[in-house]
Short mmCIF file of C-alpha atoms in Angstrom, two decimals:
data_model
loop_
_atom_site.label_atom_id
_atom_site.label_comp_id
_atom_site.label_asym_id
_atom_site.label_seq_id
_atom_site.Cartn_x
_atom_site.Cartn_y
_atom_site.Cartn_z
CA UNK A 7 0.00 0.00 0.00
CA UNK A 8 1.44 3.33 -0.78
CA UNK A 9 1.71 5.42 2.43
CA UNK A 10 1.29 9.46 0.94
CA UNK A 11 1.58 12.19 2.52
CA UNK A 12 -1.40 12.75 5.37
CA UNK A 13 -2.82 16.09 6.50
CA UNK A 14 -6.36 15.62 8.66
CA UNK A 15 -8.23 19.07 9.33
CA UNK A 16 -9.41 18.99 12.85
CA UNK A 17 -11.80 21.99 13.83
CA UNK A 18 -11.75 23.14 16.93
CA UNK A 19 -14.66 25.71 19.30
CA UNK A 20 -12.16 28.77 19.73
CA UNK A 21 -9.37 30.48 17.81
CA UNK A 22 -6.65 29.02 20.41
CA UNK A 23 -3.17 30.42 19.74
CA UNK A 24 -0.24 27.59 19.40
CA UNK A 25 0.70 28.05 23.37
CA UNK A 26 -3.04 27.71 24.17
CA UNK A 27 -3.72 24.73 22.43
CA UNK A 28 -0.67 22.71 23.56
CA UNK A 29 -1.21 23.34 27.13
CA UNK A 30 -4.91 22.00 26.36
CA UNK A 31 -3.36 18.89 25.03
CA UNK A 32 0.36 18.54 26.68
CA UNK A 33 -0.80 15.89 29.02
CA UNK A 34 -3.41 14.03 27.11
CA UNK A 35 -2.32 10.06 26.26
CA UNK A 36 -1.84 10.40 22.52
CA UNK A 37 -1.05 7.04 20.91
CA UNK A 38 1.52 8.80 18.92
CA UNK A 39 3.17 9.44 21.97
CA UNK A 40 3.54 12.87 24.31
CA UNK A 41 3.62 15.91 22.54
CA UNK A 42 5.59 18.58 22.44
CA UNK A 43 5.41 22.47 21.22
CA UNK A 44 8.64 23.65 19.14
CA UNK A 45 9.58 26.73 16.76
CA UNK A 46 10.36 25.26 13.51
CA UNK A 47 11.29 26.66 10.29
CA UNK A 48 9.78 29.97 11.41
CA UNK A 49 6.38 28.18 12.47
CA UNK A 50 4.99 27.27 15.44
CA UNK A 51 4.37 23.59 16.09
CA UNK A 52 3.42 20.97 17.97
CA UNK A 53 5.46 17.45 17.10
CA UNK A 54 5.60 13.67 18.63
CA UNK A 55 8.61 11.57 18.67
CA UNK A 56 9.64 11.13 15.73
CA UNK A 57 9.15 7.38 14.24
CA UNK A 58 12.70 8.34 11.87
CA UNK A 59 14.25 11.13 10.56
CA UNK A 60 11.09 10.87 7.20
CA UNK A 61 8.22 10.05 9.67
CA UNK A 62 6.88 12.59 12.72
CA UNK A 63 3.15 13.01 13.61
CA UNK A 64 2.77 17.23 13.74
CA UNK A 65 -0.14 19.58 14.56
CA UNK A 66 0.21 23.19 12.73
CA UNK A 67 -2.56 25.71 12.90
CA UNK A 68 -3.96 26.45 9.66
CA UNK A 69 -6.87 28.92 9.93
CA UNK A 70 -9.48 30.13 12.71
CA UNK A 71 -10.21 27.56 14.23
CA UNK A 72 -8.68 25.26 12.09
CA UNK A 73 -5.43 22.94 12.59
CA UNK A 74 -3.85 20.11 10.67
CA UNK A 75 -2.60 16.76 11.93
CA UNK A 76 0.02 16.15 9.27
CA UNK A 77 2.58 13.56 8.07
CA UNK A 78 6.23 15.27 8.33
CA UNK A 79 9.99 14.68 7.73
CA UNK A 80 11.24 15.44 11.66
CA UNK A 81 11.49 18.80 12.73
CA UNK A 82 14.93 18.96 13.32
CA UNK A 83 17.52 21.06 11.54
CA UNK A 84 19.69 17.83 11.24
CA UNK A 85 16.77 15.70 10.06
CA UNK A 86 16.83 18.53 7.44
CA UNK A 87 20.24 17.68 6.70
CA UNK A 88 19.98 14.16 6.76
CA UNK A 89 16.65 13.61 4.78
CA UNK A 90 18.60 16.05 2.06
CA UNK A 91 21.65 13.95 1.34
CA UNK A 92 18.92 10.75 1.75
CA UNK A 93 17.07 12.02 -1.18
CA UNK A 94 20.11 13.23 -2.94
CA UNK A 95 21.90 9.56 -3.02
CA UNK A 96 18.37 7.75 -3.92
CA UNK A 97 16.62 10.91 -6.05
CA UNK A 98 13.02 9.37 -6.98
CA UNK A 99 14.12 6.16 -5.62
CA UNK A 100 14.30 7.60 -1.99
CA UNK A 101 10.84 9.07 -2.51
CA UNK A 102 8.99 5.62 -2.97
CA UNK A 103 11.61 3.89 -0.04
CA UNK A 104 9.95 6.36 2.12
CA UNK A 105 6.40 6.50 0.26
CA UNK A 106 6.21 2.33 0.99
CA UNK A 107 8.11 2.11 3.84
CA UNK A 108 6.39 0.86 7.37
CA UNK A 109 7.21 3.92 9.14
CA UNK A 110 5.52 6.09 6.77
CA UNK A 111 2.19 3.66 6.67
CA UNK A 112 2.63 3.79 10.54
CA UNK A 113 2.63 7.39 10.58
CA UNK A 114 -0.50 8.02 8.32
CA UNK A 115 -2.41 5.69 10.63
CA UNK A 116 -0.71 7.65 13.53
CA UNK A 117 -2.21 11.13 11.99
CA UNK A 118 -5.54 9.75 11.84
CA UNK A 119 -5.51 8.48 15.02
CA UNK A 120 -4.40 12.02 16.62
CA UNK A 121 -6.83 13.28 14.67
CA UNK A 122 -9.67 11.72 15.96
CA UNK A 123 -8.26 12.04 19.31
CA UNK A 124 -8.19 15.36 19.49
CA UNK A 125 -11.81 15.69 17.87
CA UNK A 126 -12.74 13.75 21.03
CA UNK A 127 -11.12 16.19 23.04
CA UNK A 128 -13.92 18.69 22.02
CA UNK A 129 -12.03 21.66 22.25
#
């Protein structure tokens, strides 16, 4: 099965800022693990552990009201580095070791999960 790229749109009750929502989630028992808020390529975010260096569960706010669970390479300068010189060895190869891999299907699952997680959250 081919394991793409996953965003979910979760909608939330108020226009929380990033700080706001992770402190409504920080301690919730997410299956993808415990979450944490970071500053990322000028964004703020909230990430789990990463499953590699191509797989990480985030949460970005996308709109009023609106935020995205979201397959991700791992928010990490390094990972930038690494997944880089990954890609660059295997070109379009790399794309489909990563597209079929297990860690990426693990991941999508992971995002829908969180998603309907925090939808149950009711926030």
């Amino acid at each position: 099965m081919f394991a793409e790229n996953k965003n979910v749109k979760v909608m939330v009750q108020k226009d929380y800022t990033t700080d706001e929502f992770y402190e409504l989630i920080k301690d919730h028992p997410f299956t993808a693990g415990k979450p944490e808020k970071i500053r990322y390529m000028m964004t703020d975010r909230i990430v789990f552990p990463a499953i590699d260096k191509r797989n990480q569960v985030q949460i970005m706010k996308t709109g009023q009201k609106k935020w995205y669970v979201t397959k991700q390479e791992e928010a990490k300068v390094e990972s930038i580095f690494a997944n880089t010189f990954f890609y660059r060895i295997f070109g379009w190869i790399g794309i489909f070791i990563n597209a079929f891999g297990e860690n990426s299907k693990k991941t999508v699952s992971l995002v829908e999960t969180t998603a309907k997680e925090l939808e149950a959250l009711n926030l």
